[in-house]
Structure formats: C-alpha cells, structure tokens
Amino acid sequence: MSVPDTEATVGLKAFPVGEDAAGTRLDQWLAAKTAPDLSRNRVQAIIRGGDVRIDGKVVREPKARLVAGTVVTLGMPEPEPAEPEAETIDLAILFEDEDLIVIDKPAGLVVHPGAGNWTGTLVNALIHHCDLSLSGIGGVRRPGIVHRLDKETSGVLVVAKNDLAHRALSDAFADHGRTGDLERAYHAVLWGVLPRRAGIVDAPLGRSGTDRTKRAVVPEGRPDARHAVTHYQIVEKFGPKADATAFASLVECRLETGRTHQIRVHMAHVGHPLIGDQTYGRAFKTKANKLPDDLKFVVGEFPRQALHARLLQFRHPRSGEILRFEAPYPPDFAELVEALRRLPFE
C-alpha cells in the first residue's frame, strides 16, 4: 500500500538512477545530487521523515542501496521556522517607543538569523532588549524586520515592534519614498571617481552566473532580472587632483529600489567599486600600493565594504510625525575618509 505524501512536502524532484550509481548508498547519492542546497545530514533527516521514494515506494533507510533503472523522488519539506533566542548584545539605540526602535547598526552585525548565523544577530539582541514590549508580529513575539543592511554595512535601521508599525513601515519601504515621506541616504567610498557630479545607474540585477551568493547586472529579459535604480551624488574627491583622475571619492547614494547588494553591484558595474568590497571590488585592492606608506594599510586593508547608511527619515506609523535620524560615521569609516583627505594634491 502506498504511503501518502506528508503535509509538509511542498515540492518534488525526480532523479533517475544510472548504471554508474548502482549499489551506491541512497543518502550519499542524493546529497551529491542536491549539493550545495542540502547537506548529507539534512538528506538523511528527509529520508527518515518519509519524503523519499524509489519507484513510488517510500524508503526510510538512508543506507538503502540504489538499483540502476529506478527513479528516486525527493519531496522537499517546508523549512522549519527558526526560533531565535534572546541574547544580551549591546545596541546603539537612536530612538524607541511602543511601536518601533531605531538603531545605529555596527558593521559585523547580521540583521536576521539564517544559514551560518543562527545566533548573535540583531534579532537575537532585540528579542532580549525589547522583551515584553514586543506585542508581536503575526501573533508571534518577535521584531518586525522591514528593511536590512548587509552584515558589513553600518548605519541607521528601523525595526517594528507590533503589527501596526510593521504594516505601515513595510508599505513605506516597498514604495521607496516615491509617494511618501521615506528618505534614505548611504555614503560610500569608491575607487576612482564617477564621470558626472550626479547621476543615475539604472540596470537590472539578478543572480550571478558564477556564484549564487552574488548579484550581477543582467539582461532585462532574464527571468530573475529585477528593476534596480540608484541615484548618486559625489560629495568629495580625494587626490591627486580634484578632477576625473582622483584616486577615490566619497559618494552619497539614494535608492529608488531596494535590491540585494544594489549599491555595491551598481558602483562596480560602472567601474568604481567600493573600497574594501572583497566580493565586487577585489581586483582594485592593488591600487593601494600606489599610496604613501602611512596610508597604504588604512586604505588597502580596509576590512569591509566602505558603505554606511547615513540617513533615514519616515513617518511614524501611529502619531504621523516625521522622524529623521542621522548616524555619524563609525570609527573605521571616519579613519578611512580622513586618511584619503591626507592624499597630496598637485
């Protein structure tokens, strides 16, 4: 008698077994077929849970040996929700009331638990800090993340503490300030200088074809292409001349859309990646070798992408008041800017 599909199964994948796989352990073979999405331990748990079949028959033994000519069907279960624990982590709080909290996020702090970062995140810290003042998002006592900053990006970030704030702020961030009062500005330090004092980078983003963790500018017609627009304005240029030959520049960026790594990818796309960006600007690091010795280390070994969320403005979801917050440069970012200002001018 066949065993019914489990309620948690949301997708099926079928894998024919070839002659070369005959006699191979089921768990080992499936782990190789699904890498890197599923680990061998995860595959074993799925098998034991009854979500793997061979020619339609459920197999619960990870050590089962394969037979050529059969078909292995893998049911992809619904991922189990993470249950972040409260953790004591210092936060730089700019504002807090019953509806929301605004913090100055340091570089190195992950916003939300995920693969490789299940603890030590901003969410873990907020669950501890807010405690019973969290009235819940969707009936669960947890903070409502309405926007994110990359782990190594510093600056202003707002989090909702209840459903009212979560809905209102989510709508505002989805609109990106086109019709409302939301305003966001980032400061970035770039290699070289952009060709115009102010401009727009309008280029769709999608997954990189060489690395699934990266984003890239892709053709508009590609299925995963997402509209992405970044407005920029040069704030300051750094030696040897305050012209197109400048060694580096400080730029303010404002987002018309909010895609993953948008500023970093767009600036690299136009030939001026962020200083310290090991993902999108690694090839530019050797430019620091041209600097005087006292500046070479500060610039060349800057440990993260030089990106800081400088400004955040939004309308309070309950009072209707316009709130505006600015975060000063953190010490490492300020040191980088000051070092570049010491570059000699001709």
Short mmCIF file of C-alpha atoms in Angstrom, two decimals:
data_model
loop_
_atom_site.label_atom_id
_atom_site.label_comp_id
_atom_site.label_asym_id
_atom_site.label_seq_id
_atom_site.Cartn_x
_atom_site.Cartn_y
_atom_site.Cartn_z
CA MET A 1 0.00 0.00 0.00
CA SER A 2 1.38 3.41 -0.89
CA VAL A 3 2.19 5.92 1.83
CA PRO A 4 0.53 9.33 1.41
CA ASP A 5 2.69 12.39 0.96
CA THR A 6 3.46 14.24 4.18
CA GLU A 7 1.66 17.55 4.64
CA ALA A 8 4.98 19.34 4.88
CA THR A 9 6.05 18.37 1.36
CA VAL A 10 5.90 21.38 -0.95
CA GLY A 11 7.86 20.21 -4.00
CA LEU A 12 9.11 17.07 -5.70
CA LYS A 13 12.35 16.35 -7.53
CA ALA A 14 12.92 13.15 -9.52
CA PHE A 15 16.37 11.64 -10.15
CA PRO A 16 16.83 8.62 -12.47
CA VAL A 17 19.43 6.12 -11.23
CA GLY A 18 22.05 5.31 -13.85
CA GLU A 19 24.28 2.25 -14.15
CA ASP A 20 27.17 4.13 -12.55
CA ALA A 21 25.14 4.66 -9.36
CA ALA A 22 24.11 1.03 -8.84
CA GLY A 23 24.96 -0.12 -5.32
CA THR A 24 25.59 3.42 -4.00
CA ARG A 25 24.06 4.47 -0.67
CA LEU A 26 20.85 6.46 -1.11
CA ASP A 27 21.81 9.28 1.27
CA GLN A 28 25.27 9.74 -0.22
CA TRP A 29 23.93 9.82 -3.78
CA LEU A 30 21.08 12.25 -3.01
CA ALA A 31 23.39 14.58 -1.09
CA ALA A 32 25.64 14.80 -4.16
CA LYS A 33 22.64 15.37 -6.43
CA THR A 34 21.26 18.21 -4.30
CA ALA A 35 24.52 19.90 -3.23
CA PRO A 36 25.02 22.57 -2.09
CA ASP A 37 21.35 23.10 -1.17
CA LEU A 38 21.10 20.07 1.12
CA SER A 39 23.74 18.60 3.41
CA ARG A 40 24.05 14.86 3.88
CA ASN A 41 22.62 15.16 7.39
CA ARG A 42 19.64 17.06 6.02
CA VAL A 43 19.11 14.43 3.32
CA GLN A 44 19.19 11.68 5.95
CA ALA A 45 16.54 13.50 8.00
CA ILE A 46 14.32 13.89 4.92
CA ILE A 47 14.67 10.17 4.14
CA ARG A 48 13.78 9.15 7.70
CA GLY A 49 10.81 11.52 7.57
CA GLY A 50 9.27 9.58 4.69
CA ASP A 51 9.78 12.14 1.93
CA VAL A 52 11.93 9.96 -0.37
CA ARG A 53 10.54 7.28 -2.69
CA ILE A 54 12.08 4.78 -5.09
CA ASP A 55 9.74 3.92 -7.96
CA GLY A 56 6.85 5.29 -5.90
CA LYS A 57 7.61 3.35 -2.72
CA VAL A 58 8.65 5.23 0.41
CA VAL A 59 12.15 4.39 1.62
CA ARG A 60 13.14 5.46 5.15
CA GLU A 61 16.60 3.86 5.33
CA PRO A 62 19.46 6.23 4.39
CA LYS A 63 21.77 3.22 3.83
CA ALA A 64 19.49 1.71 1.18
CA ARG A 65 21.44 0.69 -1.94
CA LEU A 66 20.40 2.01 -5.33
CA VAL A 67 19.35 -0.13 -8.29
CA ALA A 68 20.00 1.02 -11.86
CA GLY A 69 16.91 1.94 -13.84
CA THR A 70 14.85 3.08 -10.85
CA VAL A 71 13.73 6.66 -10.14
CA VAL A 72 14.32 8.35 -6.81
CA THR A 73 11.78 11.04 -5.90
CA LEU A 74 12.69 13.57 -3.24
CA GLY A 75 9.95 15.54 -1.52
CA MET A 76 11.23 18.95 -0.40
CA PRO A 77 9.70 19.60 3.04
CA GLU A 78 8.64 23.04 4.21
CA PRO A 79 11.66 24.50 6.07
CA GLU A 80 11.20 24.57 9.83
CA PRO A 81 10.90 28.11 11.15
CA ALA A 82 13.82 29.40 13.17
CA GLU A 83 13.12 30.27 16.78
CA PRO A 84 15.70 32.88 17.71
CA GLU A 85 16.68 33.05 21.36
CA ALA A 86 17.17 36.23 23.33
CA GLU A 87 20.82 37.28 23.60
CA THR A 88 22.48 40.10 25.50
CA ILE A 89 24.12 42.19 22.77
CA ASP A 90 24.88 45.90 23.14
CA LEU A 91 22.84 48.15 20.85
CA ALA A 92 23.30 51.81 19.91
CA ILE A 93 19.68 52.96 20.19
CA LEU A 94 18.75 56.23 18.49
CA PHE A 95 15.02 56.11 19.32
CA GLU A 96 12.49 53.75 20.86
CA ASP A 97 8.80 53.79 21.76
CA GLU A 98 5.95 51.29 21.98
CA ASP A 99 5.80 50.87 18.19
CA LEU A 100 9.35 50.82 16.88
CA ILE A 101 13.04 51.02 17.63
CA VAL A 102 15.76 52.75 15.61
CA ILE A 103 19.36 51.66 15.99
CA ASP A 104 22.76 52.56 14.62
CA LYS A 105 23.85 49.13 13.42
CA PRO A 106 27.58 48.41 13.64
CA ALA A 107 29.46 46.67 10.85
CA GLY A 108 29.74 42.95 11.52
CA LEU A 109 26.25 42.51 12.97
CA VAL A 110 23.91 40.28 10.95
CA VAL A 111 20.31 41.52 10.95
CA HIS A 112 18.36 38.25 10.88
CA PRO A 113 19.23 34.63 11.78
CA GLY A 114 19.99 32.45 8.78
CA ALA A 115 22.35 29.82 7.44
CA GLY A 116 25.68 30.20 9.25
CA ASN A 117 24.33 32.93 11.55
CA TRP A 118 21.66 31.43 13.82
CA THR A 119 22.88 33.38 16.85
CA GLY A 120 24.50 36.73 17.58
CA THR A 121 22.17 38.66 15.26
CA LEU A 122 20.25 41.89 15.64
CA VAL A 123 17.01 39.91 16.00
CA ASN A 124 18.50 37.92 18.91
CA ALA A 125 19.56 41.21 20.52
CA LEU A 126 16.15 42.85 20.03
CA ILE A 127 14.24 39.91 21.49
CA HIS A 128 16.32 40.34 24.65
CA HIS A 129 16.21 44.14 24.73
CA CYS A 130 12.53 44.64 23.90
CA ASP A 131 11.27 41.57 25.78
CA LEU A 132 7.59 42.07 26.72
CA SER A 133 7.34 45.37 24.83
CA LEU A 134 7.12 43.25 21.66
CA SER A 135 3.37 42.88 21.18
CA GLY A 136 4.07 40.52 18.30
CA ILE A 137 4.21 40.31 14.53
CA GLY A 138 1.58 37.96 13.15
CA GLY A 139 0.85 36.67 16.65
CA VAL A 140 4.48 35.82 17.38
CA ARG A 141 6.56 37.79 19.87
CA ARG A 142 9.33 38.86 17.55
CA PRO A 143 10.66 42.08 16.00
CA GLY A 144 9.41 43.03 12.53
CA ILE A 145 12.26 43.49 10.07
CA VAL A 146 11.11 45.89 7.34
CA HIS A 147 14.49 46.54 5.71
CA ARG A 148 18.01 45.18 6.06
CA LEU A 149 21.62 46.24 5.91
CA ASP A 150 24.34 43.83 4.82
CA LYS A 151 26.38 42.35 7.66
CA GLU A 152 29.36 44.62 6.96
CA THR A 153 27.29 47.77 6.27
CA SER A 154 26.85 50.16 9.18
CA GLY A 155 24.19 52.76 9.89
CA VAL A 156 20.57 53.61 10.66
CA LEU A 157 17.96 50.85 10.72
CA VAL A 158 14.35 50.81 11.99
CA VAL A 159 12.51 47.74 13.32
CA ALA A 160 8.79 47.38 14.08
CA LYS A 161 7.57 46.12 17.45
CA ASN A 162 3.94 45.37 16.54
CA ASP A 163 1.68 44.65 13.58
CA LEU A 164 0.56 48.25 13.13
CA ALA A 165 4.09 49.52 12.76
CA HIS A 166 5.14 46.52 10.69
CA ARG A 167 2.39 47.05 8.10
CA ALA A 168 2.93 50.80 7.82
CA LEU A 169 6.72 50.65 7.61
CA SER A 170 6.66 47.71 5.20
CA ASP A 171 4.41 49.69 2.86
CA ALA A 172 6.68 52.74 3.11
CA PHE A 173 9.82 50.76 2.30
CA ALA A 174 8.09 48.93 -0.56
CA ASP A 175 7.24 52.35 -2.05
CA HIS A 176 10.86 53.57 -1.59
CA GLY A 177 9.69 57.11 -0.92
CA ARG A 178 8.18 57.61 -4.36
CA THR A 179 4.83 58.78 -2.94
CA GLY A 180 5.51 59.06 0.79
CA ASP A 181 7.91 60.56 3.27
CA LEU A 182 10.54 57.81 3.38
CA GLU A 183 14.06 59.05 2.74
CA ARG A 184 17.28 57.01 2.85
CA ALA A 185 20.82 58.06 2.06
CA TYR A 186 24.00 55.98 2.09
CA HIS A 187 27.60 57.18 2.00
CA ALA A 188 30.10 55.06 0.12
CA VAL A 189 33.83 55.43 -0.57
CA LEU A 190 34.65 54.38 -4.12
CA TRP A 191 37.83 53.62 -6.01
CA GLY A 192 38.27 56.46 -8.52
CA VAL A 193 35.58 58.95 -9.37
CA LEU A 194 32.35 58.73 -11.32
CA PRO A 195 32.21 60.67 -14.62
CA ARG A 196 29.48 63.13 -13.51
CA ARG A 197 28.91 65.00 -10.27
CA ALA A 198 25.45 63.44 -10.01
CA GLY A 199 23.71 60.74 -11.98
CA ILE A 200 21.62 57.58 -12.07
CA VAL A 201 22.57 53.94 -12.50
CA ASP A 202 19.57 52.12 -13.99
CA ALA A 203 20.49 48.46 -14.50
CA PRO A 204 18.51 45.31 -13.60
CA LEU A 205 20.01 42.89 -11.09
CA GLY A 206 19.85 39.11 -10.83
CA ARG A 207 21.91 36.20 -9.55
CA SER A 208 25.48 35.94 -10.74
CA GLY A 209 26.06 33.15 -13.23
CA THR A 210 29.29 32.13 -11.49
CA ASP A 211 28.40 32.45 -7.79
CA ARG A 212 24.88 32.05 -6.42
CA THR A 213 25.69 34.21 -3.37
CA LYS A 214 26.50 37.20 -5.58
CA ARG A 215 24.36 39.57 -7.63
CA ALA A 216 25.15 40.96 -11.06
CA VAL A 217 23.74 43.28 -13.70
CA VAL A 218 21.74 41.04 -16.04
CA PRO A 219 19.71 41.46 -19.26
CA GLU A 220 16.19 42.79 -18.72
CA GLY A 221 14.60 39.74 -20.30
CA ARG A 222 16.15 37.22 -17.93
CA PRO A 223 13.55 35.54 -15.65
CA ASP A 224 15.29 36.62 -12.44
CA ALA A 225 16.04 40.19 -13.58
CA ARG A 226 14.80 42.80 -11.10
CA HIS A 227 14.45 46.51 -11.84
CA ALA A 228 17.13 48.44 -9.90
CA VAL A 229 17.84 52.18 -9.84
CA THR A 230 20.47 54.02 -7.78
CA HIS A 231 20.80 57.82 -7.65
CA TYR A 232 24.23 59.14 -6.70
CA GLN A 233 25.96 62.43 -5.98
CA ILE A 234 29.68 62.95 -5.43
CA VAL A 235 30.35 64.51 -2.03
CA GLU A 236 34.15 64.71 -2.10
CA LYS A 237 37.12 63.70 -4.27
CA PHE A 238 40.48 62.58 -2.93
CA GLY A 239 43.84 63.40 -4.62
CA PRO A 240 45.97 63.79 -6.58
CA LYS A 241 43.67 66.24 -8.35
CA ALA A 242 40.07 67.11 -7.66
CA ASP A 243 39.09 66.01 -11.14
CA ALA A 244 38.49 62.83 -13.14
CA THR A 245 41.90 61.48 -12.08
CA ALA A 246 41.02 61.47 -8.36
CA PHE A 247 42.24 58.37 -6.54
CA ALA A 248 38.97 57.83 -4.65
CA SER A 249 35.71 59.59 -3.88
CA LEU A 250 33.00 59.87 -1.25
CA VAL A 251 29.54 59.44 -2.79
CA GLU A 252 26.00 59.72 -1.47
CA CYS A 253 23.62 57.10 -2.86
CA ARG A 254 19.83 57.06 -2.68
CA LEU A 255 17.82 54.02 -3.68
CA GLU A 256 14.78 54.09 -5.92
CA THR A 257 14.61 50.31 -5.49
CA GLY A 258 15.98 48.08 -2.75
CA ARG A 259 17.73 45.05 -4.23
CA THR A 260 20.31 42.86 -2.51
CA HIS A 261 23.80 44.43 -2.73
CA GLN A 262 22.34 47.10 -5.05
CA ILE A 263 24.78 49.95 -4.37
CA ARG A 264 27.78 47.62 -4.35
CA VAL A 265 26.87 45.97 -7.65
CA HIS A 266 25.85 49.18 -9.41
CA MET A 267 29.05 51.00 -8.47
CA ALA A 268 31.18 48.04 -9.56
CA HIS A 269 29.20 47.85 -12.80
CA VAL A 270 30.15 51.43 -13.73
CA GLY A 271 33.81 50.73 -12.90
CA HIS A 272 34.08 52.21 -9.40
CA PRO A 273 33.55 49.52 -6.75
CA LEU A 274 33.54 50.32 -3.05
CA ILE A 275 36.85 50.32 -1.24
CA GLY A 276 37.10 47.19 0.92
CA ASP A 277 34.49 45.24 -1.06
CA GLN A 278 36.05 41.79 -1.37
CA THR A 279 33.05 40.47 -3.31
CA TYR A 280 32.71 43.04 -6.08
CA GLY A 281 35.94 45.03 -5.98
CA ARG A 282 38.75 42.63 -5.07
CA ALA A 283 40.71 43.38 -8.26
CA PHE A 284 41.04 47.06 -7.27
CA LYS A 285 42.79 46.38 -3.97
CA THR A 286 46.26 46.60 -5.55
CA LYS A 287 45.63 50.30 -6.30
CA ALA A 288 46.50 50.95 -2.66
CA ASN A 289 50.12 50.03 -3.46
CA LYS A 290 50.45 53.45 -5.13
CA LEU A 291 49.74 55.25 -1.87
CA PRO A 292 52.29 56.63 0.60
CA ASP A 293 53.26 54.06 3.23
CA ASP A 294 51.32 55.77 6.03
CA LEU A 295 48.07 55.47 4.02
CA LYS A 296 48.64 52.18 2.26
CA PHE A 297 47.47 49.99 5.16
CA VAL A 298 44.43 52.08 6.13
CA VAL A 299 43.06 52.06 2.58
CA GLY A 300 44.37 48.77 1.21
CA GLU A 301 43.39 46.71 4.25
CA PHE A 302 40.04 48.33 4.96
CA PRO A 303 38.19 45.29 6.36
CA ARG A 304 34.72 45.71 4.86
CA GLN A 305 32.84 47.43 2.07
CA ALA A 306 33.01 51.17 2.77
CA LEU A 307 29.24 51.67 2.98
CA HIS A 308 27.30 53.48 5.71
CA ALA A 309 23.55 54.11 6.00
CA ARG A 310 23.87 57.77 6.91
CA LEU A 311 20.26 58.99 6.91
CA LEU A 312 16.78 57.54 7.48
CA GLN A 313 13.52 59.51 7.52
CA PHE A 314 9.99 58.11 7.77
CA ARG A 315 6.52 58.95 9.08
CA HIS A 316 5.69 57.45 12.47
CA PRO A 317 3.00 54.79 11.90
CA ARG A 318 0.87 55.91 14.90
CA SER A 319 1.48 59.61 15.51
CA GLY A 320 2.07 60.63 11.90
CA GLU A 321 5.13 62.62 12.96
CA ILE A 322 8.07 62.80 10.54
CA LEU A 323 11.10 61.20 12.22
CA ARG A 324 14.59 61.84 10.85
CA PHE A 325 17.77 60.12 12.05
CA GLU A 326 21.40 60.53 11.05
CA ALA A 327 24.19 58.20 12.12
CA PRO A 328 27.73 59.60 12.30
CA TYR A 329 30.50 57.68 10.58
CA PRO A 330 31.76 54.78 12.70
CA PRO A 331 35.47 55.00 13.64
CA ASP A 332 36.77 52.80 10.81
CA PHE A 333 34.82 54.69 8.13
CA ALA A 334 35.86 58.06 9.56
CA GLU A 335 39.51 56.94 9.67
CA LEU A 336 39.32 55.88 6.02
CA VAL A 337 37.90 59.24 4.91
CA GLU A 338 40.47 61.18 6.95
CA ALA A 339 43.31 59.07 5.52
CA LEU A 340 42.17 59.81 1.96
CA ARG A 341 41.96 63.51 2.76
CA ARG A 342 45.68 63.43 3.54
CA LEU A 343 46.49 62.46 -0.04
CA PRO A 344 48.67 65.16 -1.64
CA PHE A 345 47.10 67.36 -4.30
CA GLU A 346 49.03 68.66 -7.28
#
